[in-house]
Short mmCIF file of C-alpha atoms in Angstrom, two decimals:
data_model
loop_
_atom_site.label_atom_id
_atom_site.label_comp_id
_atom_site.label_asym_id
_atom_site.label_seq_id
_atom_site.Cartn_x
_atom_site.Cartn_y
_atom_site.Cartn_z
CA MET F 1 -91.46 36.33 -55.80
CA ASP F 2 -90.51 35.61 -59.40
CA ASP F 3 -86.94 34.91 -58.28
CA ILE F 4 -88.16 32.57 -55.53
CA ASP F 5 -90.42 30.72 -57.95
CA LYS F 6 -87.54 30.31 -60.38
CA LEU F 7 -85.29 28.90 -57.65
CA ARG F 8 -88.03 26.55 -56.51
CA ARG F 9 -88.41 25.23 -60.06
CA GLU F 10 -84.67 24.60 -60.11
CA ILE F 11 -84.97 22.70 -56.81
CA ASP F 12 -87.79 20.62 -58.28
CA ALA F 13 -85.62 19.75 -61.25
CA VAL F 14 -82.72 18.79 -59.00
CA ASP F 15 -85.07 16.66 -56.88
CA ASP F 16 -86.20 14.83 -60.00
CA GLU F 17 -82.56 14.14 -60.88
CA LEU F 18 -81.86 12.93 -57.33
CA LEU F 19 -84.86 10.62 -57.44
CA ALA F 20 -83.68 9.06 -60.69
CA LEU F 21 -80.11 8.69 -59.43
CA ILE F 22 -81.15 7.15 -56.12
CA ASN F 23 -83.27 4.56 -57.89
CA ARG F 24 -80.46 3.90 -60.34
CA ARG F 25 -78.15 3.29 -57.39
CA ALA F 26 -80.73 0.96 -55.83
CA ALA F 27 -80.96 -1.03 -59.05
CA LEU F 28 -77.17 -1.41 -59.16
CA ALA F 29 -77.12 -2.52 -55.51
CA SER F 30 -79.79 -5.12 -56.29
CA ARG F 31 -77.69 -6.46 -59.16
CA ILE F 32 -74.68 -6.75 -56.86
CA GLY F 33 -76.87 -8.56 -54.32
CA ALA F 34 -77.79 -11.13 -56.97
CA PHE F 35 -74.08 -11.89 -57.52
CA LYS F 36 -73.41 -12.36 -53.79
CA ALA F 37 -75.13 -15.77 -53.73
CA GLY F 38 -76.29 -15.58 -50.13
CA ALA F 39 -73.35 -13.55 -48.78
CA PRO F 40 -74.29 -10.84 -46.24
CA ALA F 41 -75.70 -7.59 -47.62
CA TYR F 42 -74.09 -5.60 -44.82
CA ARG F 43 -70.39 -5.08 -45.47
CA PRO F 44 -69.09 -2.49 -42.98
CA GLU F 45 -65.78 -2.02 -44.76
CA ARG F 46 -67.49 -1.17 -48.07
CA GLU F 47 -70.01 1.18 -46.42
CA THR F 48 -67.23 2.93 -44.50
CA GLU F 49 -65.19 3.41 -47.67
CA ILE F 50 -68.20 5.07 -49.36
CA LEU F 51 -68.79 7.41 -46.43
CA ARG F 52 -65.13 8.38 -46.19
CA ARG F 53 -65.00 9.10 -49.92
CA VAL F 54 -68.08 11.33 -49.95
CA ALA F 55 -66.86 13.16 -46.84
CA ASP F 56 -63.46 13.78 -48.42
CA ASN F 57 -64.99 14.90 -51.75
CA ASN F 58 -67.69 17.07 -50.20
CA PRO F 59 -67.36 20.67 -51.52
CA GLY F 60 -70.03 22.14 -49.20
CA PRO F 61 -72.00 24.12 -48.23
CA LEU F 62 -73.36 21.10 -46.33
CA ALA F 63 -71.06 19.93 -43.54
CA ALA F 64 -69.43 16.52 -44.04
CA GLU F 65 -71.41 15.09 -41.12
CA ARG F 66 -74.68 16.11 -42.79
CA VAL F 67 -73.63 14.63 -46.12
CA THR F 68 -72.61 11.30 -44.60
CA GLY F 69 -75.93 11.23 -42.73
CA VAL F 70 -77.81 11.46 -46.02
CA PHE F 71 -75.65 8.80 -47.65
CA ARG F 72 -76.07 6.47 -44.65
CA GLU F 73 -79.83 6.47 -45.29
CA VAL F 74 -79.36 5.89 -49.02
CA ILE F 75 -77.04 2.96 -48.25
CA SER F 76 -79.53 1.65 -45.68
CA ALA F 77 -82.44 1.76 -48.13
CA CYS F 78 -80.42 0.01 -50.85
CA ARG F 79 -79.15 -2.61 -48.39
CA GLY F 80 -82.72 -3.30 -47.38
CA LEU F 81 -83.50 -4.42 -50.92
CA GLU F 82 -80.94 -7.22 -50.54
CA GLU F 83 -81.61 -8.45 -47.01
CA ALA F 84 -83.86 -7.75 -44.02
CA ILE F 85 -81.52 -6.96 -41.15
CA ARG F 86 -82.43 -7.19 -37.46
CA VAL F 87 -80.38 -5.52 -34.72
CA THR F 88 -80.73 -5.63 -30.93
CA TYR F 89 -79.84 -2.77 -28.61
CA LEU F 90 -80.24 -1.78 -24.96
CA GLY F 91 -83.80 -0.52 -24.70
CA PRO F 92 -86.46 0.58 -24.27
CA GLN F 93 -87.00 2.83 -27.27
CA GLY F 94 -85.47 6.28 -26.97
CA THR F 95 -82.05 5.29 -25.60
CA PHE F 96 -78.71 6.50 -26.92
CA SER F 97 -78.14 2.89 -27.98
CA GLU F 98 -81.11 3.20 -30.35
CA GLN F 99 -79.63 6.42 -31.71
CA ALA F 100 -76.35 4.56 -32.33
CA VAL F 101 -78.21 1.84 -34.25
CA ARG F 102 -79.92 4.43 -36.46
CA LYS F 103 -76.74 6.41 -36.99
CA HIS F 104 -74.85 3.35 -38.17
CA PHE F 105 -77.45 1.19 -39.92
CA GLY F 106 -80.00 3.82 -40.97
CA ARG F 107 -83.78 3.43 -40.86
CA ALA F 108 -84.10 0.40 -43.13
CA VAL F 109 -83.34 -2.15 -40.39
CA GLU F 110 -85.51 -3.68 -37.70
CA ALA F 111 -84.16 -2.37 -34.39
CA LEU F 112 -85.23 -4.50 -31.40
CA PRO F 113 -84.93 -3.13 -27.85
CA VAL F 114 -83.97 -5.54 -25.06
CA ALA F 115 -83.79 -5.14 -21.29
CA SER F 116 -80.05 -5.58 -20.80
CA VAL F 117 -76.69 -5.74 -22.54
CA ASP F 118 -76.60 -9.43 -21.61
CA GLU F 119 -79.85 -10.02 -23.50
CA ALA F 120 -78.55 -8.07 -26.50
CA PHE F 121 -75.60 -10.47 -26.69
CA ARG F 122 -77.75 -13.57 -26.14
CA ARG F 123 -80.24 -12.73 -28.91
CA CYS F 124 -77.44 -12.28 -31.42
CA GLU F 125 -75.55 -15.39 -30.27
CA ALA F 126 -78.73 -17.44 -30.67
CA GLY F 127 -79.24 -16.22 -34.25
CA ALA F 128 -82.46 -14.32 -33.52
CA VAL F 129 -80.82 -11.23 -35.03
CA GLN F 130 -77.78 -10.71 -37.22
CA PHE F 131 -76.19 -7.93 -35.16
CA THR F 132 -76.21 -6.19 -31.81
CA VAL F 133 -75.05 -2.70 -30.88
CA VAL F 134 -73.66 -2.23 -27.35
CA PRO F 135 -71.95 0.67 -25.52
CA VAL F 136 -68.30 0.06 -24.66
CA GLU F 137 -66.89 3.36 -23.38
CA ASN F 138 -67.65 7.00 -22.72
CA SER F 139 -65.15 9.82 -23.22
CA THR F 140 -65.62 11.11 -19.67
CA GLU F 141 -66.74 8.10 -17.61
CA GLY F 142 -64.60 5.36 -19.14
CA VAL F 143 -65.47 1.79 -20.06
CA VAL F 144 -68.72 -0.12 -19.69
CA GLY F 145 -67.47 -3.03 -17.60
CA ARG F 146 -70.32 -5.41 -18.36
CA THR F 147 -69.71 -5.12 -22.10
CA LEU F 148 -66.03 -5.99 -21.63
CA ASP F 149 -66.92 -9.01 -19.49
CA LEU F 150 -69.32 -10.32 -22.14
CA LEU F 151 -66.81 -9.76 -24.95
CA LEU F 152 -64.46 -12.14 -23.20
CA ALA F 153 -66.80 -15.12 -23.58
CA THR F 154 -68.92 -14.38 -26.66
CA PRO F 155 -68.32 -16.08 -30.03
CA LEU F 156 -69.48 -12.85 -31.71
CA ARG F 157 -66.90 -10.60 -33.35
CA ILE F 158 -66.63 -6.82 -33.48
CA CYS F 159 -67.31 -5.78 -37.07
CA ALA F 160 -67.81 -2.01 -36.70
CA GLU F 161 -67.84 0.85 -34.22
CA VAL F 162 -70.06 3.90 -33.79
CA GLU F 163 -69.18 7.18 -32.09
CA LEU F 164 -72.20 9.11 -30.82
CA ARG F 165 -72.03 12.64 -29.49
CA VAL F 166 -74.14 12.43 -26.34
CA GLN F 167 -76.23 15.44 -25.35
CA GLN F 168 -77.77 14.98 -21.93
CA ASN F 169 -80.99 16.83 -21.14
CA LEU F 170 -83.13 17.19 -18.03
CA LEU F 171 -86.67 16.02 -18.86
CA ALA F 172 -89.86 16.26 -16.79
CA LYS F 173 -93.58 16.99 -16.93
CA GLY F 174 -93.42 19.65 -14.21
CA ALA F 175 -91.21 22.63 -13.44
CA LEU F 176 -87.56 22.58 -12.37
CA LYS F 177 -88.45 23.76 -8.87
CA ASP F 178 -90.68 20.69 -8.37
CA VAL F 179 -88.04 18.07 -9.16
CA ARG F 180 -87.30 15.84 -6.15
CA ARG F 181 -86.01 12.68 -7.86
CA ILE F 182 -83.79 12.28 -10.92
CA TYR F 183 -83.67 9.00 -12.82
CA SER F 184 -81.00 8.05 -15.33
CA HIS F 185 -78.37 5.47 -16.19
CA ALA F 186 -75.49 5.58 -13.71
CA GLN F 187 -73.05 6.83 -16.36
CA SER F 188 -75.38 9.65 -17.38
CA LEU F 189 -75.79 10.74 -13.76
CA ALA F 190 -72.01 10.83 -13.42
CA GLN F 191 -71.63 12.79 -16.67
CA CYS F 192 -73.89 15.52 -15.26
CA ASP F 193 -72.57 15.58 -11.69
CA ALA F 194 -71.46 19.22 -11.58
CA TRP F 195 -74.65 20.58 -13.16
CA LEU F 196 -76.84 18.57 -10.80
CA ALA F 197 -74.82 19.67 -7.76
CA HIS F 198 -75.32 23.30 -8.74
CA HIS F 199 -78.97 23.28 -9.86
CA LEU F 200 -80.58 20.31 -8.06
CA ALA F 201 -78.37 19.64 -5.07
CA GLY F 202 -81.25 18.37 -2.92
CA ALA F 203 -82.78 16.00 -5.46
CA GLU F 204 -82.31 12.26 -5.06
CA ARG F 205 -80.34 10.62 -7.89
CA ILE F 206 -81.63 7.16 -8.79
CA PRO F 207 -79.73 4.98 -11.29
CA VAL F 208 -81.81 2.77 -13.62
CA ALA F 209 -81.03 0.37 -16.46
CA SER F 210 -81.34 2.93 -19.27
CA ASN F 211 -82.14 6.56 -19.95
CA ALA F 212 -85.34 5.56 -21.73
CA GLU F 213 -86.51 3.74 -18.60
CA ALA F 214 -85.70 6.92 -16.69
CA ALA F 215 -87.91 8.90 -19.08
CA GLN F 216 -90.73 6.39 -18.66
CA ARG F 217 -90.58 6.80 -14.87
CA ALA F 218 -90.43 10.58 -15.09
CA ALA F 219 -93.54 10.53 -17.26
CA GLN F 220 -95.43 8.54 -14.63
CA GLU F 221 -94.26 10.01 -11.31
CA PRO F 222 -95.00 13.53 -10.03
CA GLY F 223 -91.84 15.29 -8.89
CA ALA F 224 -89.61 13.04 -10.99
CA ALA F 225 -87.24 14.02 -13.79
CA ALA F 226 -84.99 12.09 -16.14
CA ILE F 227 -81.65 12.69 -17.79
CA ALA F 228 -81.89 11.48 -21.37
CA GLY F 229 -81.79 12.50 -25.02
CA GLU F 230 -84.39 14.60 -26.82
CA ALA F 231 -85.70 11.49 -28.58
CA ALA F 232 -86.82 10.17 -25.19
CA ALA F 233 -88.61 13.46 -24.46
CA GLU F 234 -90.59 13.18 -27.69
CA ARG F 235 -91.39 9.50 -27.19
CA TYR F 236 -92.60 9.82 -23.58
CA GLY F 237 -94.24 13.25 -23.69
CA LEU F 238 -91.78 15.16 -21.51
CA GLN F 239 -90.59 18.75 -21.58
CA VAL F 240 -86.90 19.61 -21.92
CA LEU F 241 -86.22 21.66 -18.79
CA ALA F 242 -82.51 22.09 -19.52
CA LYS F 243 -80.40 21.16 -22.56
CA SER F 244 -76.82 19.91 -22.73
CA ILE F 245 -76.27 19.56 -18.99
CA GLU F 246 -73.29 17.20 -19.39
CA ASP F 247 -70.15 18.46 -17.66
CA ALA F 248 -67.84 17.74 -20.64
CA PRO F 249 -68.72 19.68 -23.83
CA ASN F 250 -67.56 16.90 -26.18
CA ASN F 251 -69.18 14.02 -24.31
CA THR F 252 -69.09 11.02 -26.69
CA THR F 253 -70.02 7.38 -26.26
CA ARG F 254 -68.45 4.65 -28.36
CA PHE F 255 -70.55 1.66 -29.37
CA LEU F 256 -69.55 -1.67 -30.91
CA VAL F 257 -71.41 -3.55 -33.64
CA LEU F 258 -71.17 -7.29 -33.01
CA GLY F 259 -72.04 -10.15 -35.33
CA GLU F 260 -70.54 -13.11 -37.16
CA LEU F 261 -68.78 -11.10 -39.88
CA ASP F 262 -65.05 -10.88 -40.47
CA THR F 263 -64.44 -7.39 -41.81
CA ALA F 264 -61.84 -6.86 -44.54
CA PRO F 265 -59.14 -4.15 -44.23
CA THR F 266 -59.92 -0.59 -45.30
CA GLY F 267 -56.56 1.09 -44.64
CA LYS F 268 -57.86 2.86 -41.54
CA ASP F 269 -58.85 0.16 -39.08
CA ARG F 270 -58.78 -0.75 -35.42
CA THR F 271 -58.26 -4.15 -33.80
CA SER F 272 -59.48 -5.08 -30.31
CA LEU F 273 -58.04 -7.95 -28.33
CA VAL F 274 -58.00 -9.33 -24.80
CA MET F 275 -55.19 -11.23 -23.15
CA SER F 276 -53.92 -12.38 -19.80
CA ALA F 277 -50.47 -12.04 -18.27
CA GLU F 278 -48.58 -14.25 -15.90
CA ASN F 279 -48.62 -13.07 -12.29
CA LYS F 280 -44.96 -12.10 -12.09
CA PRO F 281 -42.89 -8.88 -12.35
CA GLY F 282 -42.57 -7.49 -15.86
CA ALA F 283 -45.19 -9.80 -17.39
CA VAL F 284 -47.38 -7.03 -18.82
CA HIS F 285 -44.35 -5.15 -20.18
CA ALA F 286 -43.19 -8.33 -21.90
CA LEU F 287 -46.59 -8.77 -23.56
CA LEU F 288 -46.64 -5.21 -24.87
CA THR F 289 -43.09 -5.40 -26.26
CA PRO F 290 -44.10 -7.05 -29.60
CA LEU F 291 -46.46 -4.14 -30.31
CA ALA F 292 -43.66 -1.63 -29.80
CA GLN F 293 -41.13 -3.67 -31.77
CA HIS F 294 -43.44 -3.85 -34.78
CA GLN F 295 -44.45 -0.18 -34.42
CA VAL F 296 -48.11 -0.94 -33.73
CA SER F 297 -49.81 1.99 -32.01
CA MET F 298 -51.91 1.09 -28.95
CA THR F 299 -54.88 3.43 -28.45
CA ARG F 300 -56.42 1.92 -25.30
CA ILE F 301 -55.67 -0.57 -22.52
CA GLU F 302 -58.06 -1.55 -19.73
CA SER F 303 -57.73 -4.19 -17.04
CA ARG F 304 -60.60 -6.28 -15.67
CA PRO F 305 -60.58 -8.98 -12.98
CA ALA F 306 -60.26 -12.46 -14.46
CA ARG F 307 -63.48 -13.51 -12.62
CA SER F 308 -62.18 -17.01 -11.99
CA ARG F 309 -62.19 -18.63 -8.57
CA SER F 310 -58.75 -20.04 -9.26
CA ALA F 311 -57.38 -16.68 -10.45
CA LEU F 312 -57.75 -14.35 -7.46
CA TRP F 313 -56.18 -10.94 -8.17
CA GLU F 314 -55.41 -11.90 -11.74
CA TYR F 315 -56.53 -9.64 -14.58
CA MET F 316 -57.47 -9.65 -18.23
CA PHE F 317 -56.18 -6.79 -20.38
CA PHE F 318 -58.40 -5.31 -23.09
CA ILE F 319 -56.36 -3.54 -25.75
CA ASP F 320 -57.19 -1.52 -28.87
CA VAL F 321 -54.51 -1.03 -31.50
CA GLU F 322 -54.37 0.71 -34.85
CA GLY F 323 -54.48 -1.48 -37.93
CA HIS F 324 -56.16 -4.65 -39.15
CA GLN F 325 -55.08 -8.09 -37.94
CA LYS F 326 -54.25 -8.97 -41.56
CA ASP F 327 -51.82 -6.02 -41.85
CA GLY F 328 -48.21 -7.19 -41.89
CA PRO F 329 -46.83 -5.45 -38.75
CA LEU F 330 -49.87 -6.25 -36.61
CA ALA F 331 -50.04 -9.84 -37.87
CA LYS F 332 -46.42 -10.37 -36.80
CA ALA F 333 -47.03 -8.76 -33.39
CA LEU F 334 -50.08 -10.96 -32.81
CA ALA F 335 -48.12 -14.09 -33.71
CA GLU F 336 -45.54 -13.21 -31.04
CA LEU F 337 -48.25 -12.38 -28.51
CA ARG F 338 -49.88 -15.77 -29.04
CA ALA F 339 -46.58 -17.41 -28.16
CA ARG F 340 -46.15 -15.33 -25.00
CA ALA F 341 -49.62 -14.77 -23.53
CA PRO F 342 -51.31 -17.48 -21.44
CA PHE F 343 -54.56 -16.39 -23.09
CA LEU F 344 -55.18 -14.25 -26.17
CA LYS F 345 -58.41 -13.56 -28.04
CA VAL F 346 -58.77 -11.20 -31.00
CA LEU F 347 -62.19 -9.62 -30.58
CA GLY F 348 -62.27 -8.24 -34.12
CA SER F 349 -60.76 -5.90 -36.68
CA TYR F 350 -63.05 -3.19 -38.02
CA PRO F 351 -63.07 0.23 -39.72
CA VAL F 352 -62.46 3.30 -37.58
CA ALA F 353 -65.80 5.09 -37.15
CA VAL F 354 -66.85 7.81 -39.59
CA ARG F 355 -68.20 10.71 -37.56
#
């Protein structure tokens, strides 16, 4: 017991040092805020650089992910001294979108749930909030089509991305044997297809707008269950009947942070763009040629219908590439693409997510 007491006194001393250092950091952040003269407190490139540095310098025993989680909250608290930030996300409370907001911005922001991705965009476009966080793709189920469609028309720009490891759980108030209906977002149902076919083959699968809505319904209806995260179970008073029922073990959803910021280069960035191609043989190949010639690596390409009455069977191409639009090789490739593409829109350049 004497040894334990001694170690506890050492912990107390370290905690006192941490407290003093955190407040010293907050004071420095406040001084920087005074020099900004109204410029935004949230600078994703600066925050990403801090997180990358502490992850690279972390000696352990804490894992890098744990260390960056602590620093995210310190950054969030200090940022909150400069500016009150409001962020919309696909609600209600308890969704993976809310988890993405907290992972990226920390607790010192006002997170506002809305009923749809469309509403999340509209609130931010109208200036009711500074930022919105929306899902764009899942590692097993692919892109979120509605998000891509809205990116095409919005004046907002992508200023950051968030990667969230998604653990799907079966939640209910009753027992597994009593489950007759399963509510969840359509993508979550698809991510758990094999598990559901094996364990609940006879249960009806009902897609809803969000996993949190699914949890709300499961809490109110006898014989109903939901597929959602553990946060939803806690919020709506449900039991976790089965954990990690997703078919892919590394199931991850990527979210975008949208706002009116132009993010500066960090040295490890991604640029998203959308463009059209003429409806003739070799048109898409011709558009991609400048990227290859300037050695710009393309990490994703998706096609979506142009959604124009005068453009039947024509498509828009959503592309992610490595690098920032201000980087020399990518800047040259984009200049050539603007000359070739009937339509080109750079959706934003932003730091690659810190996991």
